[in-house]
CSV table of C-alpha atoms in Angstrom, one decimal:
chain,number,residue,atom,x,y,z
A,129,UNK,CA,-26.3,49.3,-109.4
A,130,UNK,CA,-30.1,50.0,-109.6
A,131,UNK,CA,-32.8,50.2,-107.4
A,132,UNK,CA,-33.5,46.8,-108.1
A,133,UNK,CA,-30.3,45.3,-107.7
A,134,UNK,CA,-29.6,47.3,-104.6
A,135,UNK,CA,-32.1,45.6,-102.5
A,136,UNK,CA,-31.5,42.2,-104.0
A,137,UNK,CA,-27.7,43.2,-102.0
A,138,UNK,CA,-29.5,44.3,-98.9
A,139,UNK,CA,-31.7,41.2,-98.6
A,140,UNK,CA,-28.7,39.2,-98.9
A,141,UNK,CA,-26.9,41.1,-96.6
A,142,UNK,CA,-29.4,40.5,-94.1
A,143,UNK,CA,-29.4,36.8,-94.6
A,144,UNK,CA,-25.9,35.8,-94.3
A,145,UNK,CA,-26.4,38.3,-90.9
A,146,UNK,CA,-29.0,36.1,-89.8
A,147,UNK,CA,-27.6,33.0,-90.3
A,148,UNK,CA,-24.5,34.1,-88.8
A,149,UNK,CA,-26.6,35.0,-85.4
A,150,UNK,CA,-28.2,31.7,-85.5
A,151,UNK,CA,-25.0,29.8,-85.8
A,152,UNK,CA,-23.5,31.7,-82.8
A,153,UNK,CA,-26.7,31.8,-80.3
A,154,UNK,CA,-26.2,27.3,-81.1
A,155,UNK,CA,-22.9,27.8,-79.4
A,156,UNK,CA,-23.7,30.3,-77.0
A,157,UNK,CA,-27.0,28.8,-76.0
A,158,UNK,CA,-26.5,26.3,-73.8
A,159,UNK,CA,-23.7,28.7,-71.5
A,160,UNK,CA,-26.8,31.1,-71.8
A,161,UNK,CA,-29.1,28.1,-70.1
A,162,UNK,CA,-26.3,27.3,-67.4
A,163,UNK,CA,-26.1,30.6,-66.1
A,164,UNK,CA,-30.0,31.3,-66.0
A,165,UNK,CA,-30.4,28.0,-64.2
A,166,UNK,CA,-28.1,29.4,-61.4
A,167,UNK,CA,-30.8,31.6,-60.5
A,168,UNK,CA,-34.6,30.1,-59.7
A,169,UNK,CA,-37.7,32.4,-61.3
A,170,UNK,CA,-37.9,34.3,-57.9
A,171,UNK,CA,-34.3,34.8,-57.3
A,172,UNK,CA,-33.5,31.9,-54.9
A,173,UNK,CA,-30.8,30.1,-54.8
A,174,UNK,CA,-30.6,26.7,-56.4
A,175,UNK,CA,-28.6,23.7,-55.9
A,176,UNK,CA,-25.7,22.1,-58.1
A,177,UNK,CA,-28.8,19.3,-59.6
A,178,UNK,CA,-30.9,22.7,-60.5
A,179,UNK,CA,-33.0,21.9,-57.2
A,180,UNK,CA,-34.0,25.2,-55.3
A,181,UNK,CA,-32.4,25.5,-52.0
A,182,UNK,CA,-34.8,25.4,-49.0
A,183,UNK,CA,-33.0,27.1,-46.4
A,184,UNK,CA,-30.0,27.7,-44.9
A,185,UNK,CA,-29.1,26.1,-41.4
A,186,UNK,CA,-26.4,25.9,-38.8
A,187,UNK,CA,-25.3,22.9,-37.1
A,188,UNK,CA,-23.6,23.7,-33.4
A,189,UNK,CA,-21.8,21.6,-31.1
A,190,UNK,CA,-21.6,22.7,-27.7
A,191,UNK,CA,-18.9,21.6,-24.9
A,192,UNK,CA,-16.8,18.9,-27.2
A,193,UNK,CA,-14.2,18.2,-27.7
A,194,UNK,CA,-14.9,14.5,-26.9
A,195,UNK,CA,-12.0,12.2,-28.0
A,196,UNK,CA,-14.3,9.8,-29.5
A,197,UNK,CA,-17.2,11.0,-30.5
A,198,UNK,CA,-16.0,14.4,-31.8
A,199,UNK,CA,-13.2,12.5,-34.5
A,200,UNK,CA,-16.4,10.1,-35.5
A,201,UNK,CA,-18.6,13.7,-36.1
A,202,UNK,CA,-15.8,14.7,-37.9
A,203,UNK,CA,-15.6,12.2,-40.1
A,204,UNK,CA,-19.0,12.0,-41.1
A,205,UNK,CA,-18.9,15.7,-42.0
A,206,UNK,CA,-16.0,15.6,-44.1
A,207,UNK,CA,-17.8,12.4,-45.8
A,208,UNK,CA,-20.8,14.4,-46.5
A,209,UNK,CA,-19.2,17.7,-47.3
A,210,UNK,CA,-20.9,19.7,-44.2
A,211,UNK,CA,-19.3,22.7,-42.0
A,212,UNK,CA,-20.1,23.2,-38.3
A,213,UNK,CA,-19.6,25.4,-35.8
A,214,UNK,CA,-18.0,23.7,-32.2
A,215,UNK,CA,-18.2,25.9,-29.2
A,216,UNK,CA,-15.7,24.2,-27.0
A,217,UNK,CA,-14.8,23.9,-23.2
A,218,UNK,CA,-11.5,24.8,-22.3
A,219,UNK,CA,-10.5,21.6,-20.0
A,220,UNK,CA,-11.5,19.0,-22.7
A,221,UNK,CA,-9.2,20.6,-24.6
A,222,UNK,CA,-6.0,19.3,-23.2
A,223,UNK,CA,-4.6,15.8,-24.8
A,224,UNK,CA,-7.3,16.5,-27.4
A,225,UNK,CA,-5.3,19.6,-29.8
A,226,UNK,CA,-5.0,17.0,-32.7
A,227,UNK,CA,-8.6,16.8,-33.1
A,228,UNK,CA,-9.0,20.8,-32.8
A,229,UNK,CA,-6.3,21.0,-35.7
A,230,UNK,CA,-8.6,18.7,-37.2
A,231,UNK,CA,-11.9,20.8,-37.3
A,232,UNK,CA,-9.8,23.8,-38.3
A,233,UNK,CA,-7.7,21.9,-41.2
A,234,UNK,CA,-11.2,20.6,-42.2
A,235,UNK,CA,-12.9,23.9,-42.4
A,236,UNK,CA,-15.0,24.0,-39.4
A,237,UNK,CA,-16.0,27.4,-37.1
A,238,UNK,CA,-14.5,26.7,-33.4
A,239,UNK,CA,-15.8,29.0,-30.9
A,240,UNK,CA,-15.5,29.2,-27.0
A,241,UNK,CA,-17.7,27.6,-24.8
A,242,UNK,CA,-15.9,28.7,-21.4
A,243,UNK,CA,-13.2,26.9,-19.2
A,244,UNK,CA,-15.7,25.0,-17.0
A,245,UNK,CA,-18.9,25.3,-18.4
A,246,UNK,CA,-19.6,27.9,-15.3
A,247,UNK,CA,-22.8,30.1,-15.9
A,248,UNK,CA,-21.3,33.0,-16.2
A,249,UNK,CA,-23.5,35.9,-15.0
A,250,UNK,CA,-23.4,34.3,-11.9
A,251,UNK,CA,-19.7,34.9,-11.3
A,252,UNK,CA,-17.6,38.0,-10.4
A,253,UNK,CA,-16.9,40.1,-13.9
A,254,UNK,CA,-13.3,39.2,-13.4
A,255,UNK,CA,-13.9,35.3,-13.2
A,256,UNK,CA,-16.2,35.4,-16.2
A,257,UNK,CA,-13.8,36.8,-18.3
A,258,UNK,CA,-10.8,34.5,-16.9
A,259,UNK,CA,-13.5,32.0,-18.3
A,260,UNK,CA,-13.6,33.1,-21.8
A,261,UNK,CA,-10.0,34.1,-21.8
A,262,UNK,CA,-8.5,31.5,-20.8
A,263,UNK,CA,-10.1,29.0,-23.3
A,264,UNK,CA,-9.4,31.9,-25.8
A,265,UNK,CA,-5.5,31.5,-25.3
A,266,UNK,CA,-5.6,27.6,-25.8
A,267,UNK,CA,-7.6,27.4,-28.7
A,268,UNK,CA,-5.1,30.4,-30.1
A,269,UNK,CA,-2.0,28.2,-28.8
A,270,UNK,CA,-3.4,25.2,-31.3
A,271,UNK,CA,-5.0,27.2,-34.1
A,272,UNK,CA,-3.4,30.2,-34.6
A,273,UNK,CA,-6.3,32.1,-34.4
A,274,UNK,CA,-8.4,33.7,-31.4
A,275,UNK,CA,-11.7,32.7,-31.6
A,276,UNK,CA,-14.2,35.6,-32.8
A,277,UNK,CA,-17.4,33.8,-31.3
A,278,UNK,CA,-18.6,33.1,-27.8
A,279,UNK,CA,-21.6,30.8,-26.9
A,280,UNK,CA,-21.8,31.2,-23.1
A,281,UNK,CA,-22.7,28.1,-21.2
A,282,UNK,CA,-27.0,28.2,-20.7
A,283,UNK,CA,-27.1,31.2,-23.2
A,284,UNK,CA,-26.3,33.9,-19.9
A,285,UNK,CA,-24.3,36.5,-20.7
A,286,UNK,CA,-24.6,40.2,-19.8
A,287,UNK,CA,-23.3,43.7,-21.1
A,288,UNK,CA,-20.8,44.0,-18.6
A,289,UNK,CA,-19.4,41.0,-19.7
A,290,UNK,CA,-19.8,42.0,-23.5
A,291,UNK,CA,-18.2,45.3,-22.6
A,292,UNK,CA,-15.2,43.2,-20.8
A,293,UNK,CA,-15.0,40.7,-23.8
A,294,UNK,CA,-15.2,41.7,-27.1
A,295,UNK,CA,-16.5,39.0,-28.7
A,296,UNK,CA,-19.9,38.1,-30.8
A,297,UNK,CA,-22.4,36.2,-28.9
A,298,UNK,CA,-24.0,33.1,-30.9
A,299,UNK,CA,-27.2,31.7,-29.0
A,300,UNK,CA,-29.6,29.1,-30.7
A,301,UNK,CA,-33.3,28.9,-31.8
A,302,UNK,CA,-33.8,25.3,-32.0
A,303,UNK,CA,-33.0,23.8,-28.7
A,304,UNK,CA,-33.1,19.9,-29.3
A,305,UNK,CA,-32.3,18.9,-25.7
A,306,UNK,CA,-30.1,16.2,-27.1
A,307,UNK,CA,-28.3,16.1,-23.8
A,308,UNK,CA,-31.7,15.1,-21.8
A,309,UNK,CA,-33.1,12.8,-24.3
A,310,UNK,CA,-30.2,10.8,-25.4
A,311,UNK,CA,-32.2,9.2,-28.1
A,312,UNK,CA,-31.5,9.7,-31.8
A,313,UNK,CA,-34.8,9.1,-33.2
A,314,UNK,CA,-36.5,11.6,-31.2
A,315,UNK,CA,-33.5,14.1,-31.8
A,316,UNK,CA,-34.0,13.7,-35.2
A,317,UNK,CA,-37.5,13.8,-35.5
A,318,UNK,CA,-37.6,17.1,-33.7
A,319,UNK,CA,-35.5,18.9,-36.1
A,320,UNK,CA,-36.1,17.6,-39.1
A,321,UNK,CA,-40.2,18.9,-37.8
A,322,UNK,CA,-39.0,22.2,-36.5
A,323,UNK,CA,-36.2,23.3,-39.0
A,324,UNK,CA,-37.0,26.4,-40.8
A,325,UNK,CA,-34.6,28.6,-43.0
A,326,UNK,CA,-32.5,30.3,-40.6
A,327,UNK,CA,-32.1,28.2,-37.9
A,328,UNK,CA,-29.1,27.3,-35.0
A,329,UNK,CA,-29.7,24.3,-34.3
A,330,UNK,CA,-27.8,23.4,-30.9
A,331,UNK,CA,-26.5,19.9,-30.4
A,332,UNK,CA,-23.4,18.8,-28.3
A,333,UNK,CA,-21.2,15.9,-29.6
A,334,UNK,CA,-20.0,14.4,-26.5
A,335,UNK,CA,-22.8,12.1,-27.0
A,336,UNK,CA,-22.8,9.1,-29.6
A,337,UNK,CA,-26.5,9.6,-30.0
A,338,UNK,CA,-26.4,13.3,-30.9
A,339,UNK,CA,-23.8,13.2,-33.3
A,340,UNK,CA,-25.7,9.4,-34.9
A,341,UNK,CA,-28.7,12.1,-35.0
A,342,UNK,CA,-26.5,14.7,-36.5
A,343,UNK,CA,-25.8,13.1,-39.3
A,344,UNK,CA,-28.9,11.1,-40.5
A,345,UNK,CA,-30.5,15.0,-40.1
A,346,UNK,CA,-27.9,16.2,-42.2
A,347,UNK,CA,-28.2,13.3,-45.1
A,348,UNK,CA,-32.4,14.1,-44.6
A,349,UNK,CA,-31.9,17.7,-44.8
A,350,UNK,CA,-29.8,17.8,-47.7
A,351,UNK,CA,-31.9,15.9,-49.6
A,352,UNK,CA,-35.4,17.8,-49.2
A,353,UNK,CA,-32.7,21.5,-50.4
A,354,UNK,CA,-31.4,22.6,-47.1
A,355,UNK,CA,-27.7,24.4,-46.8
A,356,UNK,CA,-25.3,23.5,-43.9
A,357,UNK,CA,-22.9,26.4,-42.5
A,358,UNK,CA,-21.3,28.0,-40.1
A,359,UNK,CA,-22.5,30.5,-37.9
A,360,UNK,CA,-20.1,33.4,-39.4
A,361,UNK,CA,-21.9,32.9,-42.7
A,362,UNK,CA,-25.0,32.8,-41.3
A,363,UNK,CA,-24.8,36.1,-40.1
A,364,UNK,CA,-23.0,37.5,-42.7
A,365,UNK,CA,-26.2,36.6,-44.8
């Protein structure tokens, strides 16, 4: 073969390569697209429509569980695909282990709350941790599992107490004082004007206005990019 018909060969060479390329990079393409569309231009997160997440938030529920109120919560989260954490009180949870199975079947965080909503720091070491313990072993009894978080009743707790109970304290930094206001617009208009990425946003669903406000917050949130989770993976994050 000559010079000349030796690069005739090469050229074609390198044109059935090149089509070849272009016929696979058609196919491969659009996986490319999907995977790079998982990932926004500055490395945030994006949502399943391609929208960039805003921020990630936890909803709490404090001293539940209420046997109406807390099964109508429920419901509305399952609806809208939304975990929470509940931080429960040991004496509403007798006659009420069905809804407990409930949050835990349904994916939610359940934490302790105390036995009697006592403030804890102001009771002997002993009683404080009788508090926590003994809510502990119901919410064991019904779910198999001891709970891992504590939220002690008006956010006092101490390092005695931590040294006495091992478990991980979960405050809040968005207080909505549902229980004083008992209205759901106002509920609602404070968070959705306070919420930030990163907040714990403490509510208590023994009321029928905090947990209407919960969920119209959660349908607003969603839609402007927000994330709903539990506490744990908040602080795994």
């Amino acid at each position: 073969m000559g010079k000349s018909g030796r690069k005739n060969f090469l050229i074609a060479v390198i044109c059935l390569s090149l089509v070849f390329l272009w016929r696979e990079g058609r196919e491969l393409w659009p996986a490319l697209v999907t995977e790079i569309r998982t990932v926004s231009s500055d490395g945030g997160q994006e949502t399943e429509t391609g929208d960039k997440v805003k921020g990630t938030i936890a909803l709490t529920f404090d001293d539940g569980p209420h046997p109406v109120y807390t099964p109508w919560l429920l419901e509305g989260l399952r609806e809208r695909g939304v975990h929470v954490t509940f931080f429960l009180i040991g004496q509403n949870i007798d006659g009420n282990e069905d809804i407990i199975r409930q949050m835990k079947e349904e994916g939610h965080l359940i934490g302790n709350h105390s036995q009697n909503h006592m403030q804890l720091t102001k009771e002997q070491v002993k009683a404080a941790c009788e508090q926590i313990n003994v809510t502990n072993e119901k919410i064991r009894e019904i779910t198999g599992e001891t709970p891992e978080y504590v939220r002690p009743p008006y956010g006092s707790w101490s390092e005695e107490l931590e040294c006495m109970v091992p478990m991980k304290v979960v405050l809040w930094n968005l207080d909505t004082l549902d229980w004083k206001t008992q209205n759901k617009d106002r509920i609602v208009k404070y968070i959705v004007s306070h919420v930030e990425d990163g907040s714990v946003i403490l509510l208590h669903d023994v009321y029928d206005t905090s947990v209407e406000a919960a969920l119209e917050v959660i349908d607003t949130l969603q839609a402007e990019g927000y994330n709903f989770v539990t506490v744990d993976e908040m602080l795994i994050d």
